[in-house]
Coordinates of C-alpha atoms in Angstrom, one line a residue:
Chain D
M1 CA 68.2 -8.4 0.2
A2 CA 69.5 -8.1 -3.3
E3 CA 68.2 -10.9 -5.3
I4 CA 68.7 -10.3 -9.0
Q5 CA 66.1 -11.4 -11.5
I6 CA 66.7 -11.3 -15.2
R7 CA 63.4 -11.8 -17.0
N8 CA 63.3 -12.6 -20.8
V9 CA 66.1 -10.2 -21.6
A10 CA 67.1 -10.0 -25.2
K11 CA 69.5 -7.7 -27.0
C12 CA 70.0 -6.9 -30.6
F13 CA 72.8 -4.9 -32.2
G14 CA 71.2 -4.0 -35.5
S15 CA 70.4 -7.3 -37.1
Y16 CA 72.7 -9.2 -34.8
Q17 CA 71.1 -10.8 -31.8
A18 CA 73.6 -10.8 -29.0
L19 CA 71.3 -12.2 -26.3
H20 CA 68.3 -14.5 -26.7
D21 CA 65.6 -14.5 -24.1
I22 CA 67.8 -14.7 -21.0
N23 CA 66.1 -15.8 -17.7
L24 CA 68.3 -16.0 -14.6
T25 CA 67.8 -15.6 -10.9
I26 CA 70.8 -14.9 -8.7
A27 CA 70.2 -15.3 -5.0
D28 CA 71.0 -12.7 -2.4
Q29 CA 74.8 -12.8 -1.6
E30 CA 75.4 -15.4 -4.2
F31 CA 78.6 -15.4 -6.3
M32 CA 77.5 -16.0 -9.8
V33 CA 80.0 -16.3 -12.6
L34 CA 79.1 -15.8 -16.3
L35 CA 81.4 -18.0 -18.2
G36 CA 81.8 -18.3 -21.9
A37 CA 84.1 -17.7 -24.9
S38 CA 84.5 -14.2 -26.2
G39 CA 81.4 -13.0 -28.1
C40 CA 79.0 -15.2 -26.3
G41 CA 77.1 -12.2 -24.8
K42 CA 78.3 -12.5 -21.2
S43 CA 79.7 -8.9 -21.1
T44 CA 76.6 -7.6 -22.8
L45 CA 74.4 -9.2 -20.1
L46 CA 76.5 -7.7 -17.4
R47 CA 76.4 -4.3 -18.9
I48 CA 72.6 -4.5 -19.2
I49 CA 72.4 -5.3 -15.5
A50 CA 74.8 -2.3 -14.8
G51 CA 72.7 0.0 -17.0
L52 CA 75.6 0.7 -19.5
E53 CA 73.7 -1.0 -22.2
T54 CA 69.9 -1.1 -22.8
Q55 CA 68.2 -4.4 -23.4
T56 CA 66.0 -4.7 -26.5
T57 CA 63.3 -6.5 -24.5
G58 CA 62.9 -7.9 -21.0
E59 CA 63.2 -6.8 -17.4
V60 CA 65.9 -6.6 -14.7
W61 CA 64.9 -6.7 -11.1
I62 CA 67.2 -6.1 -8.1
G63 CA 66.0 -6.7 -4.6
G64 CA 62.3 -6.7 -5.7
R65 CA 62.7 -3.4 -7.6
R66 CA 62.5 -3.2 -11.3
I67 CA 65.6 -1.2 -12.3
D68 CA 66.1 -1.7 -16.0
H69 CA 64.8 1.8 -16.8
L70 CA 67.1 3.5 -14.2
P71 CA 70.5 5.1 -14.9
P72 CA 73.5 3.1 -13.5
K73 CA 73.8 5.4 -10.5
D74 CA 70.4 4.6 -9.2
R75 CA 70.6 0.8 -9.4
G76 CA 72.6 0.1 -6.2
I77 CA 75.4 -1.5 -8.1
A78 CA 79.2 -1.0 -8.3
M79 CA 81.3 -2.2 -11.1
V80 CA 84.9 -3.3 -11.6
F81 CA 86.2 -3.0 -15.2
Q82 CA 88.7 -5.1 -17.1
N83 CA 91.1 -2.2 -17.6
Y84 CA 90.6 -1.0 -14.0
A85 CA 89.3 2.5 -15.0
V86 CA 91.1 4.1 -12.2
F87 CA 90.7 7.9 -12.6
P88 CA 94.2 9.2 -13.5
H89 CA 93.7 12.7 -12.2
L90 CA 92.8 11.7 -8.7
T91 CA 94.8 10.1 -5.9
V92 CA 94.0 6.6 -4.8
F93 CA 92.2 8.1 -1.8
E94 CA 90.0 10.2 -4.0
N95 CA 89.4 7.3 -6.4
I96 CA 88.1 5.1 -3.6
G97 CA 86.1 8.0 -2.1
F98 CA 84.7 9.1 -5.5
G99 CA 81.4 7.4 -5.2
L100 CA 81.0 8.5 -1.5
R101 CA 81.7 12.1 -2.4
M102 CA 79.0 11.9 -5.2
Q103 CA 76.6 10.8 -2.4
K104 CA 77.6 14.0 -0.5
M105 CA 78.8 11.9 2.4
R106 CA 80.4 13.8 5.3
N107 CA 84.2 14.2 5.1
D108 CA 85.0 12.1 8.2
E109 CA 82.7 9.3 7.1
V110 CA 84.5 9.3 3.7
T111 CA 87.9 9.1 5.4
R112 CA 86.7 6.3 7.6
R113 CA 85.3 4.2 4.8
V114 CA 88.2 4.8 2.4
T115 CA 90.7 3.8 5.1
R116 CA 88.8 0.7 5.9
T117 CA 88.4 -0.5 2.4
A118 CA 92.0 0.4 1.6
E119 CA 93.1 -1.8 4.5
L120 CA 90.9 -4.6 3.3
M121 CA 92.6 -4.5 -0.1
H122 CA 96.1 -3.9 1.4
I123 CA 96.6 -0.6 -0.3
E124 CA 96.6 1.7 2.7
Q125 CA 100.2 2.8 2.0
L126 CA 99.2 3.9 -1.6
L127 CA 96.5 6.4 -0.7
T128 CA 98.4 9.5 -1.7
R129 CA 99.6 8.1 -5.1
Y130 CA 98.2 8.6 -8.6
S131 CA 97.2 5.8 -10.9
G132 CA 100.3 6.4 -13.1
E133 CA 102.5 5.5 -10.1
L134 CA 100.8 2.1 -9.6
S135 CA 101.4 -1.3 -11.0
G136 CA 98.6 -3.2 -12.7
G137 CA 97.9 -5.3 -9.7
Q138 CA 97.7 -2.2 -7.4
R139 CA 95.3 -0.5 -9.9
Q140 CA 93.1 -3.6 -9.8
R141 CA 93.1 -3.4 -6.0
V142 CA 92.1 0.3 -6.2
A143 CA 89.3 -0.5 -8.6
V144 CA 87.9 -3.3 -6.3
A145 CA 88.3 -1.0 -3.2
R146 CA 86.4 1.8 -5.0
A147 CA 83.5 -0.6 -5.8
L148 CA 83.5 -2.0 -2.2
A149 CA 83.6 1.4 -0.6
M150 CA 80.2 2.1 -2.1
E151 CA 78.8 -0.8 0.0
P152 CA 76.6 -1.8 -3.0
D153 CA 73.9 -4.4 -3.0
V154 CA 75.4 -5.9 -6.1
I155 CA 79.0 -5.9 -7.4
L156 CA 79.6 -6.5 -11.0
M157 CA 83.0 -7.5 -12.3
D158 CA 83.9 -7.7 -16.0
E159 CA 87.0 -9.9 -16.4
P160 CA 88.7 -8.0 -13.6
L161 CA 91.8 -10.3 -13.5
S162 CA 92.5 -10.9 -17.2
N163 CA 95.0 -8.0 -17.5
L164 CA 97.1 -9.3 -14.7
D165 CA 100.0 -11.8 -15.1
A166 CA 99.4 -15.4 -14.1
L167 CA 100.9 -15.4 -10.6
L168 CA 99.2 -12.2 -9.6
R169 CA 95.9 -13.4 -11.0
L170 CA 96.1 -16.5 -8.7
E171 CA 96.8 -14.3 -5.7
M172 CA 94.1 -11.8 -6.5
R173 CA 91.6 -14.6 -7.1
A174 CA 91.9 -16.0 -3.7
E175 CA 91.8 -12.6 -2.1
L176 CA 88.8 -11.5 -4.1
K177 CA 86.9 -14.6 -3.0
G178 CA 87.7 -13.9 0.7
V179 CA 86.9 -10.2 0.6
L180 CA 83.6 -10.7 -1.3
A181 CA 82.5 -13.5 1.0
E182 CA 82.8 -11.1 3.9
S183 CA 81.1 -8.2 2.2
N184 CA 77.7 -9.8 2.0
T185 CA 77.1 -8.5 -1.5
T186 CA 75.7 -10.3 -4.4
A187 CA 78.4 -10.6 -7.1
I188 CA 78.3 -11.2 -10.8
Y189 CA 81.6 -12.0 -12.3
V190 CA 82.3 -12.3 -16.0
T191 CA 85.2 -14.4 -17.2
H192 CA 86.3 -16.6 -20.1
D193 CA 88.7 -18.4 -17.7
Q194 CA 87.1 -21.7 -16.5
V195 CA 89.6 -22.2 -13.7
E196 CA 88.7 -18.8 -12.4
A197 CA 85.1 -19.6 -12.7
M198 CA 85.4 -22.9 -10.9
S199 CA 87.4 -21.5 -8.0
L200 CA 85.3 -18.4 -7.4
A201 CA 81.7 -19.3 -8.2
D202 CA 78.8 -20.4 -6.0
R203 CA 77.1 -21.0 -9.3
I204 CA 78.3 -20.8 -12.9
S205 CA 76.2 -19.7 -15.8
V206 CA 77.8 -21.1 -19.0
M207 CA 76.9 -19.0 -22.0
H208 CA 77.0 -19.8 -25.6
Q209 CA 75.9 -17.8 -28.6
G210 CA 73.7 -15.5 -26.5
R211 CA 72.1 -18.2 -24.4
I212 CA 72.6 -19.5 -21.0
V213 CA 73.1 -23.2 -21.6
Q214 CA 73.6 -24.3 -18.0
A215 CA 73.4 -22.5 -14.6
A216 CA 74.6 -24.8 -11.8
S217 CA 77.3 -25.3 -9.2
P218 CA 80.9 -25.6 -10.4
V219 CA 81.0 -29.3 -9.6
E220 CA 77.7 -30.0 -11.3
V221 CA 78.7 -28.1 -14.4
Y222 CA 81.9 -30.2 -14.5
R223 CA 80.4 -33.5 -13.7
D224 CA 76.9 -33.3 -15.3
P225 CA 77.1 -30.9 -18.2
A226 CA 73.6 -30.2 -19.5
E227 CA 74.7 -29.8 -23.1
R228 CA 77.4 -31.2 -25.3
F229 CA 78.7 -27.6 -25.6
V230 CA 79.4 -27.4 -21.9
A231 CA 81.0 -30.8 -21.8
G232 CA 83.3 -29.7 -24.7
F233 CA 84.0 -26.3 -23.2
I234 CA 84.7 -27.1 -19.5
G235 CA 87.7 -29.1 -18.5
N236 CA 91.2 -29.0 -19.8
P237 CA 91.3 -31.0 -21.9
P238 CA 87.5 -31.3 -22.2
M239 CA 85.4 -34.4 -22.3
N240 CA 86.0 -37.1 -24.9
F241 CA 83.1 -38.0 -27.2
L242 CA 82.6 -41.3 -29.0
P243 CA 79.7 -42.3 -31.2
A244 CA 77.4 -45.0 -29.6
R245 CA 75.1 -47.4 -31.5
N246 CA 72.0 -48.8 -29.9
T247 CA 72.1 -52.6 -29.5
G248 CA 68.8 -52.8 -27.7
A249 CA 67.7 -52.9 -24.1
G250 CA 69.7 -49.9 -23.0
R251 CA 73.0 -51.4 -24.2
W252 CA 75.2 -49.3 -26.5
A253 CA 78.1 -50.2 -28.7
V254 CA 81.0 -47.8 -28.4
A255 CA 84.2 -48.6 -30.4
N256 CA 85.0 -52.2 -29.5
Q257 CA 83.0 -52.2 -26.3
V258 CA 79.4 -52.4 -25.1
F259 CA 78.2 -50.2 -22.3
D260 CA 75.1 -49.9 -20.2
G261 CA 73.3 -46.7 -21.1
P262 CA 70.0 -45.0 -21.1
D263 CA 67.1 -47.1 -22.4
V264 CA 65.8 -44.8 -25.1
P265 CA 64.6 -45.6 -28.6
A266 CA 67.2 -43.6 -30.4
T267 CA 69.5 -45.5 -32.8
A268 CA 72.6 -43.4 -32.0
L269 CA 73.9 -41.4 -29.0
E270 CA 77.1 -39.8 -28.0
F271 CA 79.2 -41.4 -25.3
A272 CA 81.2 -38.9 -23.2
I273 CA 83.9 -39.4 -20.6
R274 CA 86.4 -37.1 -19.0
P275 CA 90.1 -37.8 -19.7
E276 CA 90.8 -38.4 -16.0
D277 CA 88.0 -40.9 -15.7
V278 CA 89.6 -43.7 -17.6
R279 CA 92.1 -46.3 -16.2
P280 CA 94.4 -48.7 -18.1
A281 CA 92.9 -52.2 -17.6
D282 CA 92.8 -55.6 -19.2
E283 CA 89.4 -54.9 -20.6
G284 CA 88.4 -51.6 -22.1
L285 CA 88.4 -49.2 -25.1
E286 CA 91.2 -50.1 -27.5
A287 CA 93.4 -47.0 -27.8
R288 CA 96.4 -46.4 -30.0
V289 CA 98.7 -43.8 -28.4
R290 CA 99.6 -41.0 -30.8
L291 CA 101.2 -38.5 -28.4
V292 CA 102.5 -38.5 -24.8
E293 CA 102.8 -35.2 -22.9
P294 CA 104.3 -35.6 -19.4
L295 CA 102.7 -32.9 -17.1
G296 CA 104.6 -33.7 -13.9
A297 CA 102.0 -35.5 -11.8
H298 CA 100.2 -36.9 -14.8
L299 CA 100.7 -38.0 -18.4
L300 CA 98.4 -36.6 -21.0
L301 CA 97.8 -39.1 -23.8
T302 CA 96.3 -38.3 -27.1
C303 CA 95.0 -41.5 -28.5
D304 CA 93.0 -42.9 -31.4
V305 CA 89.9 -44.8 -30.3
G306 CA 87.7 -46.3 -33.1
G307 CA 89.0 -43.6 -35.5
A308 CA 88.2 -40.7 -33.1
M309 CA 90.5 -38.6 -31.1
F310 CA 90.5 -39.5 -27.4
R311 CA 92.4 -38.0 -24.5
A312 CA 93.4 -39.7 -21.3
I313 CA 95.1 -38.5 -18.2
L314 CA 97.1 -41.2 -16.5
D315 CA 99.4 -41.4 -13.6
S316 CA 102.9 -40.4 -14.5
D317 CA 104.5 -43.6 -13.1
M318 CA 103.2 -45.4 -16.2
T319 CA 105.6 -46.0 -19.0
V320 CA 103.8 -45.3 -22.3
R321 CA 105.2 -44.4 -25.6
A322 CA 103.7 -43.1 -28.8
G323 CA 102.5 -46.1 -30.9
D324 CA 101.6 -48.3 -27.9
E325 CA 98.3 -50.1 -27.8
L326 CA 96.4 -49.6 -24.5
K327 CA 93.1 -50.7 -23.1
L328 CA 91.3 -47.9 -21.2
A329 CA 88.4 -48.8 -18.9
A330 CA 85.9 -46.0 -18.4
M331 CA 84.6 -45.5 -14.8
P332 CA 80.9 -46.5 -15.2
D333 CA 79.4 -43.7 -12.9
R334 CA 81.3 -41.0 -14.8
I335 CA 80.0 -41.9 -18.2
R336 CA 77.6 -39.3 -19.7
W337 CA 75.3 -39.6 -22.8
F338 CA 74.3 -36.9 -25.2
D339 CA 71.6 -36.8 -27.9
P340 CA 73.4 -36.0 -31.1
D341 CA 70.3 -34.2 -32.5
T342 CA 69.5 -31.9 -29.6
S343 CA 73.0 -31.9 -28.0
L344 CA 71.2 -32.3 -24.6
S345 CA 72.4 -34.6 -21.9
I346 CA 70.4 -37.8 -21.3
A347 CA 70.2 -38.9 -17.7
Chain K
M1 CA 127.5 -0.1 -29.1
S2 CA 128.8 -3.6 -29.9
D3 CA 127.5 -3.7 -33.5
T4 CA 129.7 -0.8 -34.7
A5 CA 132.7 -3.0 -34.1
V6 CA 131.7 -5.5 -36.8
L7 CA 130.8 -2.8 -39.4
L8 CA 132.8 -2.9 -42.6
P9 CA 134.8 0.3 -43.4
D10 CA 132.6 1.3 -46.3
Q11 CA 129.4 0.8 -44.3
G12 CA 130.9 3.1 -41.6
Q13 CA 131.7 5.6 -44.3
T14 CA 128.1 5.5 -45.7
R15 CA 126.7 6.0 -42.2
K16 CA 129.0 9.0 -41.6
T17 CA 128.0 10.7 -44.9
G18 CA 124.3 10.1 -44.1
R19 CA 124.7 11.6 -40.7
W20 CA 126.5 14.6 -42.2
L21 CA 123.8 15.1 -44.7
Y22 CA 121.2 14.8 -42.0
A23 CA 122.9 17.5 -39.9
A24 CA 123.2 19.8 -42.9
S25 CA 119.6 19.5 -43.8
V26 CA 118.5 20.2 -40.2
T27 CA 120.8 23.2 -40.0
L28 CA 119.5 24.6 -43.4
L29 CA 115.9 24.1 -42.4
C30 CA 116.5 25.8 -39.0
A31 CA 118.3 28.7 -40.7
W32 CA 115.4 29.1 -43.2
V33 CA 113.1 29.7 -40.3
I34 CA 115.3 31.4 -37.7
V35 CA 117.4 33.9 -39.8
P36 CA 114.4 36.1 -40.9
L37 CA 113.2 36.0 -37.3
Y38 CA 116.6 37.0 -36.1
F39 CA 116.7 40.0 -38.4
L40 CA 113.2 40.9 -37.2
L41 CA 114.4 40.8 -33.7
I42 CA 117.6 42.8 -34.3
N43 CA 115.7 45.6 -36.1
T44 CA 113.0 45.7 -33.6
L45 CA 115.4 46.1 -30.8
S46 CA 117.4 48.8 -32.6
A47 CA 116.9 52.6 -32.6
P48 CA 114.9 53.9 -35.6
E49 CA 118.1 55.6 -37.0
T50 CA 120.0 52.3 -37.0
V51 CA 117.2 50.5 -38.8
N52 CA 117.1 52.9 -41.6
S53 CA 120.9 53.2 -42.0
F54 CA 123.4 51.0 -43.8
P55 CA 125.3 48.7 -43.3
K56 CA 123.2 46.5 -41.0
S57 CA 124.5 45.4 -37.6
F58 CA 124.2 41.7 -36.6
V59 CA 123.8 42.3 -32.9
P60 CA 120.8 44.0 -31.4
E61 CA 121.4 47.3 -29.6
F62 CA 118.6 46.7 -27.1
D63 CA 117.2 50.1 -27.9
L64 CA 113.4 50.4 -27.3
G65 CA 113.0 53.4 -29.7
S66 CA 111.3 51.4 -32.4
L67 CA 108.9 49.8 -30.0
T68 CA 108.1 53.1 -28.3
F69 CA 107.5 54.7 -31.7
F70 CA 105.2 51.7 -32.6
A71 CA 103.2 52.0 -29.3
G72 CA 102.8 55.8 -29.9
F73 CA 101.7 55.4 -33.5
Q74 CA 98.2 56.7 -34.2
G75 CA 95.6 53.8 -34.0
M76 CA 98.2 51.1 -33.3
L77 CA 97.2 50.3 -29.8
T78 CA 93.5 50.3 -30.7
A79 CA 94.4 47.8 -33.5
L80 CA 96.3 45.7 -31.0
K81 CA 93.3 45.7 -28.6
N82 CA 91.0 44.8 -31.5
S83 CA 93.2 41.9 -32.4
I84 CA 93.1 40.6 -28.9
V85 CA 89.3 41.0 -28.6
V86 CA 88.6 39.2 -31.9
A87 CA 91.1 36.5 -31.1
F88 CA 89.6 36.0 -27.7
L89 CA 86.1 35.8 -29.0
T90 CA 87.2 33.3 -31.7
M91 CA 88.9 31.2 -29.1
V92 CA 85.8 31.0 -26.9
M93 CA 83.4 30.4 -29.7
S94 CA 85.5 27.7 -31.5
I95 CA 85.9 25.7 -28.3
L96 CA 82.2 26.1 -27.4
I97 CA 81.2 24.8 -30.8
G98 CA 84.2 22.6 -31.6
A99 CA 84.6 20.6 -28.4
P100 CA 81.0 19.2 -28.3
A101 CA 81.5 18.1 -31.9
G102 CA 84.8 16.5 -31.1
Y103 CA 83.1 14.7 -28.2
A104 CA 80.3 13.5 -30.4
L105 CA 82.7 12.2 -33.0
S106 CA 84.7 10.2 -30.5
R107 CA 81.8 8.8 -28.4
F108 CA 78.9 8.2 -30.7
E109 CA 78.4 6.1 -33.8
F110 CA 76.2 7.9 -36.4
R111 CA 75.6 7.7 -40.1
G112 CA 77.9 9.8 -42.1
K113 CA 80.5 10.2 -39.4
E114 CA 83.5 9.7 -41.7
A115 CA 82.0 12.1 -44.2
F116 CA 81.5 14.6 -41.5
R117 CA 85.1 14.4 -40.5
L118 CA 86.2 15.0 -44.0
L119 CA 83.8 17.8 -44.7
I120 CA 85.0 19.6 -41.6
L121 CA 88.5 19.7 -43.1
L122 CA 87.1 20.7 -46.5
T123 CA 85.8 24.0 -45.1
R124 CA 89.5 24.9 -45.0
A125 CA 89.8 24.2 -48.7
F126 CA 87.2 26.8 -49.6
P127 CA 89.0 30.0 -50.6
L128 CA 88.2 32.9 -48.3
P129 CA 88.4 35.6 -51.0
L130 CA 85.5 33.9 -52.8
L131 CA 83.4 34.1 -49.7
A132 CA 84.6 37.6 -48.6
L133 CA 82.4 39.7 -50.9
P134 CA 79.0 38.0 -50.2
L135 CA 80.0 37.9 -46.6
A136 CA 80.7 41.6 -46.5
V137 CA 77.4 42.3 -48.2
M138 CA 75.6 40.1 -45.7
F139 CA 77.4 41.6 -42.8
I140 CA 76.5 45.1 -43.9
R141 CA 72.9 44.1 -44.1
T142 CA 72.8 42.5 -40.7
G143 CA 74.9 45.3 -39.1
L144 CA 77.8 42.9 -38.3
D145 CA 80.3 44.6 -40.5
D146 CA 83.1 46.4 -38.8
T147 CA 82.4 44.7 -35.4
A148 CA 84.8 42.5 -33.5
F149 CA 82.0 39.9 -33.1
G150 CA 81.4 39.7 -36.9
L151 CA 85.0 39.2 -37.6
A152 CA 85.3 36.7 -34.8
L153 CA 82.5 34.7 -36.4
V154 CA 84.5 34.4 -39.6
H155 CA 87.6 33.5 -37.7
T156 CA 85.7 30.9 -35.7
T157 CA 84.7 29.2 -39.0
L158 CA 88.4 29.0 -39.9
A159 CA 89.4 27.7 -36.4
I160 CA 86.6 25.2 -35.9
P161 CA 88.0 22.4 -38.1
F162 CA 91.1 22.4 -35.9
A163 CA 89.2 22.7 -32.7
V164 CA 87.0 19.7 -33.7
L165 CA 89.9 17.5 -34.8
I166 CA 92.1 18.3 -31.8
T167 CA 89.3 17.7 -29.3
F168 CA 88.2 14.6 -31.2
S169 CA 91.7 13.1 -30.7
L170 CA 91.7 14.2 -27.0
F171 CA 88.4 12.6 -26.2
S172 CA 89.3 9.5 -28.1
G173 CA 92.4 9.2 -25.9
I174 CA 90.2 8.9 -22.8
P175 CA 88.9 5.4 -22.3
V176 CA 85.1 5.3 -22.3
E177 CA 85.4 3.0 -19.2
L178 CA 86.4 6.0 -17.1
E179 CA 83.1 7.6 -17.9
E180 CA 81.2 4.4 -17.4
A181 CA 82.9 3.9 -14.0
A182 CA 81.9 7.4 -13.1
W183 CA 78.3 6.6 -14.0
T184 CA 78.2 3.5 -11.9
L185 CA 79.7 5.5 -9.0
G186 CA 76.8 8.0 -8.9
C187 CA 77.4 10.4 -11.8
T188 CA 75.0 11.5 -14.4
R189 CA 76.3 11.9 -18.0
L190 CA 76.9 15.5 -17.2
T191 CA 78.7 15.1 -13.8
A192 CA 80.8 12.3 -15.2
F193 CA 81.9 14.7 -17.9
T194 CA 82.7 17.6 -15.5
K195 CA 84.3 15.4 -12.8
V196 CA 86.3 13.0 -14.9
V197 CA 86.6 13.9 -18.6
L198 CA 87.0 17.6 -18.3
P199 CA 89.9 17.6 -15.8
L200 CA 91.7 15.1 -18.0
I201 CA 91.3 17.0 -21.3
L202 CA 91.7 20.5 -19.9
P203 CA 95.3 20.9 -20.9
G204 CA 94.4 19.8 -24.4
I205 CA 91.4 22.1 -24.5
T206 CA 93.6 25.0 -23.5
A207 CA 96.0 24.1 -26.3
S208 CA 93.2 23.9 -28.8
A209 CA 91.9 27.3 -27.6
I210 CA 95.3 28.9 -27.9
F211 CA 95.6 27.5 -31.4
A212 CA 92.2 29.1 -32.3
F213 CA 93.6 32.3 -30.8
V214 CA 96.6 32.2 -33.1
I215 CA 94.6 31.5 -36.2
S216 CA 92.5 34.6 -35.5
W217 CA 95.6 36.6 -34.6
N218 CA 97.4 35.8 -37.8
E219 CA 94.4 36.1 -40.1
V220 CA 94.6 39.1 -42.4
F221 CA 92.3 38.8 -45.4
A222 CA 88.9 38.7 -43.8
A223 CA 90.1 41.2 -41.3
A224 CA 91.1 43.6 -44.0
V225 CA 87.8 43.2 -46.0
L226 CA 85.3 43.1 -43.1
T227 CA 86.6 46.0 -40.9
I228 CA 87.2 49.6 -41.6
E229 CA 87.3 51.5 -38.3
N230 CA 87.9 48.6 -36.0
R231 CA 90.9 47.1 -37.8
T232 CA 92.8 44.3 -36.2
L233 CA 96.6 44.6 -36.0
T234 CA 97.2 42.5 -39.1
A235 CA 94.8 44.5 -41.2
F236 CA 96.0 47.8 -39.8
L237 CA 99.7 46.9 -40.6
L238 CA 98.7 45.8 -44.1
Q239 CA 96.9 49.1 -44.6
T240 CA 99.8 51.2 -43.3
L241 CA 102.6 49.1 -44.8
G242 CA 103.0 51.3 -47.8
E243 CA 103.6 54.6 -46.1
A244 CA 105.0 53.5 -42.7
P245 CA 108.6 53.9 -41.9
L246 CA 110.8 50.8 -41.9
H247 CA 111.2 50.5 -38.2
L248 CA 107.5 50.6 -37.7
K249 CA 107.0 47.7 -40.0
F250 CA 109.7 45.7 -38.1
A251 CA 108.2 46.5 -34.7
G252 CA 104.7 45.6 -35.9
G253 CA 105.9 42.4 -37.5
F254 CA 107.7 41.5 -34.3
I255 CA 104.6 42.1 -32.1
L256 CA 102.6 39.9 -34.5
V257 CA 105.0 37.1 -34.7
V258 CA 106.1 36.7 -31.1
P259 CA 102.8 35.7 -29.5
A260 CA 102.0 33.3 -32.3
L261 CA 105.4 31.7 -32.0
I262 CA 105.2 31.3 -28.3
F263 CA 101.7 29.9 -28.4
I264 CA 102.4 27.4 -31.1
F265 CA 105.5 26.3 -29.3
A266 CA 103.5 25.8 -26.2
V267 CA 100.8 23.7 -27.9
R268 CA 103.0 21.8 -30.4
K269 CA 102.3 18.4 -28.7
Y270 CA 98.6 18.7 -29.3
L271 CA 99.1 19.8 -32.9
F272 CA 100.9 16.5 -33.5
A273 CA 98.1 14.7 -31.7
M274 CA 95.7 16.1 -34.2
W275 CA 97.3 14.3 -37.0
G276 CA 97.8 11.2 -35.1
I277 CA 101.5 11.5 -34.7
A278 CA 102.8 10.5 -31.3
N279 CA 104.7 13.1 -29.4
R280 CA 108.5 12.4 -29.3

């Protein structure tokens, strides 16, 4: 059992507060992705869990044991770094076996485990090479194998794929998911790439300015963003926002239309809809098309709705040109509402 | 190259002149350094009679007479031994003190770090003759005068700035993630250093040690002031320079220059690294 509990963790660098009161529980064998823009504190949080950084306040528990005062080697973790950190003076074999040798494991057991993890990562033919003779993708495989060979309770990954080229990243992503699912370890994965987060995670923690703004399954984060920030961060392009005016009895005026919304006393809310959740129709939001970008399967339209920018993704068999007037109907069950003061979602 | 085809004639001319000037300057600079060394070599490898005669030959005779005479000269071998002992002590001490300072400079943030780096270099700006007299007095009081260790202390002071700066650049060249990876794989700060960092910087440390050796080997002023009986080779040669025969001077010079030359050549890559100039 390696459940991770982060309790009231905060971190200050001098007067700058990098993390504010983080509380997060990661279940045993869960794949948790920390997602956020650079500088949001996701790497700092990971490094605190690893023991490479010390929290200013708070506690970290792994498997029912408080570990935040222990050095990294005693925490039962293994880590994969963004720049691979493969030891250049050792062969691939000795790199993978490094942690095992530190545990004073018997020679034949080291050989057995190294061979097995190398096969798992498809690098068994590289065991005698040095890091200088490997490509970026191969180094990344060595780094992952080195972490897996430790058979850790928890594996921590800090943007492990961001130094790879796009195609390789896609391939490694799928492979990582498979390997980690089989290894029965709890994984925490830091990335700024939302597609990577979506495809890998059991649960995503979206971080913003040193806080976790939402921790939920990928679909939930996408469909039901808890905060306006999440709605505007996830999705490419992200959600559209339009100002809504209360017309009473849970009816809200948005641009030229009136929608059913939450029955709250506020005078103004924000109406939000994903670009792919609108359809051209006879009745709907009046949109003037500014830009048309054909993306193959879809057309990405940048329009003007009631003076605000609005993006729509339509089927590419439509003929639309810049300057056209369209009516876009929003799918009622996909509409979300946000409080403009608190930025929180209103159910 | 394809672009030479489209060059106008006068451009080609300018380029040719430039290249000629470049070659001439390089030749001149090389000659400046190599010619005296060549004379030193010829005279060292000639019989004492040839060295003292005239006109000079431009090809060495490969006669070991001068060197044999040098080796047999009273006190010369002791001085050579002293030089080696002092240089060795300097080498060990400057690495033991300099390398941790270099590590600290590259890995930790602390107040006054930049000032510290500058001050380290400034120790070289302080003229040794100014220090020599008080040092000699202090050494006599503490009994360090005329000992290899005492002289090595002074030479260590001279070598430390280089040891610190060279090791600083070496440590900075090693990504901190390598150490962090080692920590997560079961290392303490110390074992991560010995198992990961040390093997990677060992060639550089060796270079830095050799450089310290050369600094001590070449140093003459402090050696002449602080030793009387246990003179190093430089101080001994300086002392005997006046009355010694010409071939002895040549042989002594040769013995001094050659190790320094070989060592500096071996570590040139790291000397460039010290100033942040990439090799090649």
